[in-house]
Short mmCIF file of N, CA, C and O in Angstrom, two decimals:
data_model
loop_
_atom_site.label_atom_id
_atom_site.label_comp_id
_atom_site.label_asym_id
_atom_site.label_seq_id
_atom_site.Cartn_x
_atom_site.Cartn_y
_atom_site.Cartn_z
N UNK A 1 6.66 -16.47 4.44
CA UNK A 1 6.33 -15.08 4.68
C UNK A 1 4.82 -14.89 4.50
O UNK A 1 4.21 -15.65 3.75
N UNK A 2 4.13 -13.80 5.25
CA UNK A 2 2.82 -13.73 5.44
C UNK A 2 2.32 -12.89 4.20
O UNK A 2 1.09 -12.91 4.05
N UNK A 3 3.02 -12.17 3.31
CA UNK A 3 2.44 -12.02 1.71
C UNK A 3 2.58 -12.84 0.55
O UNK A 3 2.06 -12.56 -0.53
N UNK A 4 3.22 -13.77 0.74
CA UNK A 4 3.42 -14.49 -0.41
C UNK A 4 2.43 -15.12 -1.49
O UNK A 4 2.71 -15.48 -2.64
N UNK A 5 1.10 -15.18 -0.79
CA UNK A 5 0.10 -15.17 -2.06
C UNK A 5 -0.71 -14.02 -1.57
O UNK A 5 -1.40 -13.94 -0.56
N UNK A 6 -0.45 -13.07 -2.59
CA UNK A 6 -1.56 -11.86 -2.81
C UNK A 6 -2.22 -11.47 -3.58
O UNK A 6 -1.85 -11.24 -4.73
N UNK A 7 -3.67 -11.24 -3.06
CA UNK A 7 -4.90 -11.06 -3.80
C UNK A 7 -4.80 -10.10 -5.23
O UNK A 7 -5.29 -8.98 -5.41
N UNK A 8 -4.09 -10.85 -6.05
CA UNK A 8 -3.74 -10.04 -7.68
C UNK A 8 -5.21 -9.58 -8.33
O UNK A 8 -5.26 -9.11 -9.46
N UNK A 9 -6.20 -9.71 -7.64
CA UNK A 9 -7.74 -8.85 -8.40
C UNK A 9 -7.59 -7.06 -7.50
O UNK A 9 -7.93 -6.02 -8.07
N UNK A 10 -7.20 -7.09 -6.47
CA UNK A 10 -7.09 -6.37 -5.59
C UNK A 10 -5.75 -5.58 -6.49
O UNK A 10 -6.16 -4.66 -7.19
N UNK A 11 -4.75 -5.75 -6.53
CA UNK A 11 -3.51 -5.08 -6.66
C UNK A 11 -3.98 -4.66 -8.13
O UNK A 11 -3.75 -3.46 -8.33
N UNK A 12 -4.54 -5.28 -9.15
CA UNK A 12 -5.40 -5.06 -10.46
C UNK A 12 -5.92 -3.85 -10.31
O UNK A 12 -5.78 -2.91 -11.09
N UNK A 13 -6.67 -3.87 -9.07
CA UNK A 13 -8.03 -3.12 -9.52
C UNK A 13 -7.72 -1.40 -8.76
O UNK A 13 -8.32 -0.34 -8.90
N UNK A 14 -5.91 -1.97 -7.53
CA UNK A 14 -5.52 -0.73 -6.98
C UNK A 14 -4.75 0.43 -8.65
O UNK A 14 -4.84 1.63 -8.87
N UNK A 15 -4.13 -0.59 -9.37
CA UNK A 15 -3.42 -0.12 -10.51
C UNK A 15 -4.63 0.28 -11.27
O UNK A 15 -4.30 1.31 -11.86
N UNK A 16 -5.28 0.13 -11.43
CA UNK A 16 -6.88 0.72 -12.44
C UNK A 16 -7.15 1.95 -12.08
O UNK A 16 -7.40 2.82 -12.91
N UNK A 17 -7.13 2.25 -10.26
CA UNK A 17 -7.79 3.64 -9.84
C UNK A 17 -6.68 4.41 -10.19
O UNK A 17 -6.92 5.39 -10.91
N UNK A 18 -5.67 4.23 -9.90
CA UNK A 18 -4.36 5.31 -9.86
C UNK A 18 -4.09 5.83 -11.11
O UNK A 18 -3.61 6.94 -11.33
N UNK A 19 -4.57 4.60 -12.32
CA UNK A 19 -4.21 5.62 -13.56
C UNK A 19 -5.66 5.89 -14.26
O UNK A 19 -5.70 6.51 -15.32
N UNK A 20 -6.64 5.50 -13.75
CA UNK A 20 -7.91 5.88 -14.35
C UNK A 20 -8.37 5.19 -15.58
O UNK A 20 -9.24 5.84 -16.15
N UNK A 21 -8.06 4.08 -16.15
CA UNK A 21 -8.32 3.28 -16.67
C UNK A 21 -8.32 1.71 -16.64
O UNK A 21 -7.56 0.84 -16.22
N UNK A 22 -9.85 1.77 -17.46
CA UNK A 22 -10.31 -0.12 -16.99
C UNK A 22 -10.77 -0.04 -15.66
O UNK A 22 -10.25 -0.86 -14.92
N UNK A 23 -11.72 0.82 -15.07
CA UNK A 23 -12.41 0.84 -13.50
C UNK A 23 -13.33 -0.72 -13.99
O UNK A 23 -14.03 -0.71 -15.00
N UNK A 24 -13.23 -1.65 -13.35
CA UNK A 24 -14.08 -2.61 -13.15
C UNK A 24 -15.65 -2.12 -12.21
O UNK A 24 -15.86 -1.84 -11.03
N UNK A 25 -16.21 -2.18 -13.02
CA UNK A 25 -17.73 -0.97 -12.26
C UNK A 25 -18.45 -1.72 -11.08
O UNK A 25 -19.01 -1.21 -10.10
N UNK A 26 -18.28 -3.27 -11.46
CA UNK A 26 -18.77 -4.62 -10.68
C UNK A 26 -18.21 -4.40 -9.56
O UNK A 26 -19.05 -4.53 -8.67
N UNK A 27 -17.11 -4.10 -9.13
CA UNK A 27 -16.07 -4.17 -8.03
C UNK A 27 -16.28 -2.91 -6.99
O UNK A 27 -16.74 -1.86 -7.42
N UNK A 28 -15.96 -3.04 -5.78
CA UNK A 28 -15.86 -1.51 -5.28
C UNK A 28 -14.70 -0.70 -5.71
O UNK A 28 -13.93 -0.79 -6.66
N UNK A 29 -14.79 -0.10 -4.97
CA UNK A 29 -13.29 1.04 -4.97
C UNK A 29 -12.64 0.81 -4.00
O UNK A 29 -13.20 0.55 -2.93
N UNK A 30 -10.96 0.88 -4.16
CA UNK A 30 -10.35 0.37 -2.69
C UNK A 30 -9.96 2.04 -2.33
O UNK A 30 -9.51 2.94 -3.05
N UNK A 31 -10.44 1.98 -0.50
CA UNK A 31 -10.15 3.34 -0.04
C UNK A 31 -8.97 3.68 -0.08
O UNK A 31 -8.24 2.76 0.28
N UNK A 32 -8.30 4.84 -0.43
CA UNK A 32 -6.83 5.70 -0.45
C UNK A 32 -6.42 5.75 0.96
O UNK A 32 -7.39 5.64 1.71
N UNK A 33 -5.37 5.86 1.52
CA UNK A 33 -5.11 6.13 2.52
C UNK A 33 -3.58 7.13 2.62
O UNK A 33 -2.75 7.13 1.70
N UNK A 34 -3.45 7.79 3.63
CA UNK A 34 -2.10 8.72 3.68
C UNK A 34 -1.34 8.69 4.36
O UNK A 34 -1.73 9.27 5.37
N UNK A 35 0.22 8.15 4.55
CA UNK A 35 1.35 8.09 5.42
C UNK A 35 1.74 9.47 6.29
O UNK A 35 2.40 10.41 5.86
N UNK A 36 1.02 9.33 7.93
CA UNK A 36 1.20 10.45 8.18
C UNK A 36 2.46 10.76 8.88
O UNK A 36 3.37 10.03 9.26
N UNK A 37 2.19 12.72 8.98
CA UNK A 37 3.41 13.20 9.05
C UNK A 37 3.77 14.02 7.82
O UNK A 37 3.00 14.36 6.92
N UNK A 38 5.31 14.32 7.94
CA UNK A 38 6.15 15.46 7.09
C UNK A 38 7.13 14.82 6.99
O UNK A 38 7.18 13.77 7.63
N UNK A 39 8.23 15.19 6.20
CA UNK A 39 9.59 14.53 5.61
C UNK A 39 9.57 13.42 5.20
O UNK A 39 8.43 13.06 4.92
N UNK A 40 10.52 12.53 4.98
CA UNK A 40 10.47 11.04 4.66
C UNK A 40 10.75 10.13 5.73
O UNK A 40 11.06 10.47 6.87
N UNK A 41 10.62 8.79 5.26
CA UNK A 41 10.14 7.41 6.32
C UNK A 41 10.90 6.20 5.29
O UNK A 41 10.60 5.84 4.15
N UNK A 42 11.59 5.92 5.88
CA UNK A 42 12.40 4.48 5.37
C UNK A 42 11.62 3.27 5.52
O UNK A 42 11.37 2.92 6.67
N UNK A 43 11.11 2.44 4.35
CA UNK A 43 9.82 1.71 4.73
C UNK A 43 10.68 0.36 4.09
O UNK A 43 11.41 0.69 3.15
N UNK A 44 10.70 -1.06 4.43
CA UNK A 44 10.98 -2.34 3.99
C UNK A 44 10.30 -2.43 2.93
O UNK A 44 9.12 -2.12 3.10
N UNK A 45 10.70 -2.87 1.41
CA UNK A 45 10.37 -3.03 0.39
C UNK A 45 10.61 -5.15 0.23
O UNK A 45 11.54 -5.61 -0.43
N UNK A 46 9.86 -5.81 0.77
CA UNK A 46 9.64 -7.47 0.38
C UNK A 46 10.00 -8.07 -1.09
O UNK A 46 10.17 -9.23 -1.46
N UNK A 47 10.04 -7.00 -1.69
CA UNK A 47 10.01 -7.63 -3.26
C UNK A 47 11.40 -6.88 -3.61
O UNK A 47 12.33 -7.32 -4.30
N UNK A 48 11.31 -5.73 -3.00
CA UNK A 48 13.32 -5.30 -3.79
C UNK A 48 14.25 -5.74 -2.46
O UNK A 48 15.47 -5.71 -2.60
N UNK A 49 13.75 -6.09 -1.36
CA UNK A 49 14.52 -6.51 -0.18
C UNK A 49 15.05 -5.65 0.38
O UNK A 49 15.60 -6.06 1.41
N UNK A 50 15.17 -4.53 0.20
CA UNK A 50 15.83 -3.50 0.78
C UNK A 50 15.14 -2.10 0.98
O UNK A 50 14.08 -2.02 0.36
N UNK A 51 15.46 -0.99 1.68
CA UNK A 51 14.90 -0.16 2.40
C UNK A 51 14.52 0.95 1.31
O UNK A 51 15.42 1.24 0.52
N UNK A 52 13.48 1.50 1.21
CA UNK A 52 13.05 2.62 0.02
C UNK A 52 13.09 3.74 0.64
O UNK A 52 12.39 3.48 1.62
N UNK A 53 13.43 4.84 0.75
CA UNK A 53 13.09 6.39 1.10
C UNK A 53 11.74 6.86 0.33
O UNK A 53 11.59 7.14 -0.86
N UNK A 54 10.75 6.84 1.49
CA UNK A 54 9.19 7.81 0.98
C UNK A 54 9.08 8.62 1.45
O UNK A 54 9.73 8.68 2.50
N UNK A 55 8.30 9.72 1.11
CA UNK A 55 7.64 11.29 1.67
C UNK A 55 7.26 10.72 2.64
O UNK A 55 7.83 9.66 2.93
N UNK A 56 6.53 11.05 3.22
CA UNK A 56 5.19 11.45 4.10
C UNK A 56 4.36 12.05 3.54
O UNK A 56 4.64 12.81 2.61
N UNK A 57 3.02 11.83 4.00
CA UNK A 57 1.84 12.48 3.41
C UNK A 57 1.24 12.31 1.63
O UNK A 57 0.51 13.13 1.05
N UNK A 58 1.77 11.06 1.05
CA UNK A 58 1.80 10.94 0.08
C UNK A 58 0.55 10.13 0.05
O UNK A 58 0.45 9.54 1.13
N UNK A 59 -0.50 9.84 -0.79
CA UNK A 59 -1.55 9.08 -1.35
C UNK A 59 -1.13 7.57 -1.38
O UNK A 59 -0.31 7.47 -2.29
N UNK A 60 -1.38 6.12 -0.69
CA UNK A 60 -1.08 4.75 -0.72
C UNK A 60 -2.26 4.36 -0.93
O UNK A 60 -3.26 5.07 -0.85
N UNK A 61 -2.21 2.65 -1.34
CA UNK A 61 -3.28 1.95 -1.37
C UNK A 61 -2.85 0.76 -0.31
O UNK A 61 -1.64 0.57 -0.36
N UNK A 62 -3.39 0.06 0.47
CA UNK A 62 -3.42 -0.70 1.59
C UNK A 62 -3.63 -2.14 0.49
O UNK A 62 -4.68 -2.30 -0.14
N UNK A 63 -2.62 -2.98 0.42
CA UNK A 63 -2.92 -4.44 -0.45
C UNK A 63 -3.06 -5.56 0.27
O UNK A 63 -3.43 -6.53 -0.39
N UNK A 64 -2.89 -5.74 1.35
CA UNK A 64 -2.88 -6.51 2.06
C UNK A 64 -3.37 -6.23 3.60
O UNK A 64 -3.12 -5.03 3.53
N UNK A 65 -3.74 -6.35 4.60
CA UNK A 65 -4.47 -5.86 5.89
C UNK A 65 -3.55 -7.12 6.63
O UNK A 65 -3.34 -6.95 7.83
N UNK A 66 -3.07 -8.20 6.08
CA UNK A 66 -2.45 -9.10 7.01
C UNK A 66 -0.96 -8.70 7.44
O UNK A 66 -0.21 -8.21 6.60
N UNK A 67 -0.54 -8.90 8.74
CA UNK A 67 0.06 -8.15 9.51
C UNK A 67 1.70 -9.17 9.37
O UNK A 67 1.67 -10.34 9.77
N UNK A 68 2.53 -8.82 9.00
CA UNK A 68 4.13 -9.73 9.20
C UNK A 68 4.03 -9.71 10.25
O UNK A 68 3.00 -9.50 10.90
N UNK A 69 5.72 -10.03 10.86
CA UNK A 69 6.09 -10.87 12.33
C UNK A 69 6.25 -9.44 12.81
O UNK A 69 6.32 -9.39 14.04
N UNK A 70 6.32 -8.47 12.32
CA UNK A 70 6.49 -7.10 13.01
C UNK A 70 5.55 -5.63 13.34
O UNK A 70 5.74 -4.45 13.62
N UNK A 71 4.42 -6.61 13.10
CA UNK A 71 2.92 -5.93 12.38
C UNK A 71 2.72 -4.91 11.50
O UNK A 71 1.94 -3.95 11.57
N UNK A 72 3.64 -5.27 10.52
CA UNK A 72 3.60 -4.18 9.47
C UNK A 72 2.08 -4.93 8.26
O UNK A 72 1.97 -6.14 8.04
N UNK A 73 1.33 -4.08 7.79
CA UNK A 73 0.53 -4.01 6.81
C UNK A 73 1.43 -4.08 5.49
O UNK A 73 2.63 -3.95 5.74
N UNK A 74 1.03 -4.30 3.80
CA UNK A 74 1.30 -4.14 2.95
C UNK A 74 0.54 -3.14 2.41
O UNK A 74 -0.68 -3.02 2.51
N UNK A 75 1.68 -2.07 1.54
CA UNK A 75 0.79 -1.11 0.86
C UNK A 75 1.31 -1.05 -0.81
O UNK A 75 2.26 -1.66 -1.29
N UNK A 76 0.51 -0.25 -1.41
CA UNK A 76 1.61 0.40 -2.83
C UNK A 76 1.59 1.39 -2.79
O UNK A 76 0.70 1.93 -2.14
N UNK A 77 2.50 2.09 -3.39
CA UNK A 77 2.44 3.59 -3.76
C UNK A 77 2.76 4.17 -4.86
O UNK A 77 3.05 5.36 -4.94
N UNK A 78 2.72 3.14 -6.10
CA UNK A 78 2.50 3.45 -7.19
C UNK A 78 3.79 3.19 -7.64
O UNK A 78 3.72 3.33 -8.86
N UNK A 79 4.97 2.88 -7.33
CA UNK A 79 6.08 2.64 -7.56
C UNK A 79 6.70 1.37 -6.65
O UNK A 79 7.66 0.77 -7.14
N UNK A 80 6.17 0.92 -5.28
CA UNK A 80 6.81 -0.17 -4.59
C UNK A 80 6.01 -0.45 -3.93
O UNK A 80 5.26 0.40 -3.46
N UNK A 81 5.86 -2.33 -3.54
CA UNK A 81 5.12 -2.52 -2.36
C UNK A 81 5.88 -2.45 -1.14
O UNK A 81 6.88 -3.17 -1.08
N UNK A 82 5.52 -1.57 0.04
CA UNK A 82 5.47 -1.28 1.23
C UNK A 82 5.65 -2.05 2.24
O UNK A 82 5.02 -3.08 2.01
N UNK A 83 6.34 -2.13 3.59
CA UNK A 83 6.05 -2.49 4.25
C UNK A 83 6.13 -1.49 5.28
O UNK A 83 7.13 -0.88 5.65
N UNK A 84 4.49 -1.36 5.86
CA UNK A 84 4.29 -0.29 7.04
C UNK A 84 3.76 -0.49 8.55
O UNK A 84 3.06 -1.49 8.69
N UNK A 85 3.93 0.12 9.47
CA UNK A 85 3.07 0.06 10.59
C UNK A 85 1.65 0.72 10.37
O UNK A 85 1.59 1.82 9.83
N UNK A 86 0.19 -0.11 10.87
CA UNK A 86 -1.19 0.93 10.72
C UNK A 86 -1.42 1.83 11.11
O UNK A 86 -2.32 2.53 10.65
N UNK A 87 -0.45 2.24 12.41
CA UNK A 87 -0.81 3.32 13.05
C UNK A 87 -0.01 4.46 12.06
O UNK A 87 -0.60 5.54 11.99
N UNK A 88 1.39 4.32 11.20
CA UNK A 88 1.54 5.68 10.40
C UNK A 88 0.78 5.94 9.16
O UNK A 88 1.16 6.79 8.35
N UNK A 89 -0.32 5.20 9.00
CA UNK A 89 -1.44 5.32 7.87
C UNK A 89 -2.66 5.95 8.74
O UNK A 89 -2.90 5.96 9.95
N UNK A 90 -3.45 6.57 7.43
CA UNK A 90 -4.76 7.80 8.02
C UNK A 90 -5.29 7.17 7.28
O UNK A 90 -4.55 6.97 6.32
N UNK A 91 -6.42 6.62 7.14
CA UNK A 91 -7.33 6.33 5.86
C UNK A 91 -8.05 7.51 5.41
O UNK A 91 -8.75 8.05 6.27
N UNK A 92 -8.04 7.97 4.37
CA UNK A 92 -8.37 9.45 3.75
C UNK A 92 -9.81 9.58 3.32
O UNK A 92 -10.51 10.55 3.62
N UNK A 93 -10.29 8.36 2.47
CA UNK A 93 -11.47 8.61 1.80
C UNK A 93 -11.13 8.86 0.27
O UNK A 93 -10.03 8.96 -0.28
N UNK A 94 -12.37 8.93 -0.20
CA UNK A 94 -12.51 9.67 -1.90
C UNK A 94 -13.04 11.30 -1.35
O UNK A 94 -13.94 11.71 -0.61
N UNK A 95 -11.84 11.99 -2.22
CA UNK A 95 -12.39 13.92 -2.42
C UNK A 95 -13.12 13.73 -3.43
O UNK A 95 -13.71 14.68 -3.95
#
């Protein structure tokens, strides 16, 4: 499978911004991005194997940019890693 080694400084440093502690200052910031749309989206979960129910429009972090056999991206959302298409992600920025 095309995540099976993932960049654990990266997934570190996504868990640092979300709860606001231990910002590594050396490092950048990884950009937020937002699942667009309204209601929820049934997304492949790789690590629980089975299908998660998410909002829409909720705050993700992008962990991976490398694409599976179905071109889904890896994301988190603070509770599961993701498996998404790029086109239902917005990259948001810092407010």
């Amino acid at each position: 499978m095309v995540w099976e080694d993932l960049d654990t400084d990266r997934i570190a440093q996504i868990v640092r911004q979300m709860n606001g502690k231990g910002l590594d200052k050396s490092k950048d910031l990884i950009t937020p991005a937002m699942i667009k749309g309204t209601g929820i989206i049934f997304l492949w979960s790789p690590t629980k194997k089975t299908l998660v129910k998410v909002n829409r429009g909720i705050k993700v972090y992008v962990v991976s940019y490398d694409m599976d056999e179905k071109d889904r991206v890896l994301i988190f959302d603070g509770y599961s890693l993701l498996a998404i298409h790029p086109d239902d992600l917005e990259e948001i920025g810092f407010n």
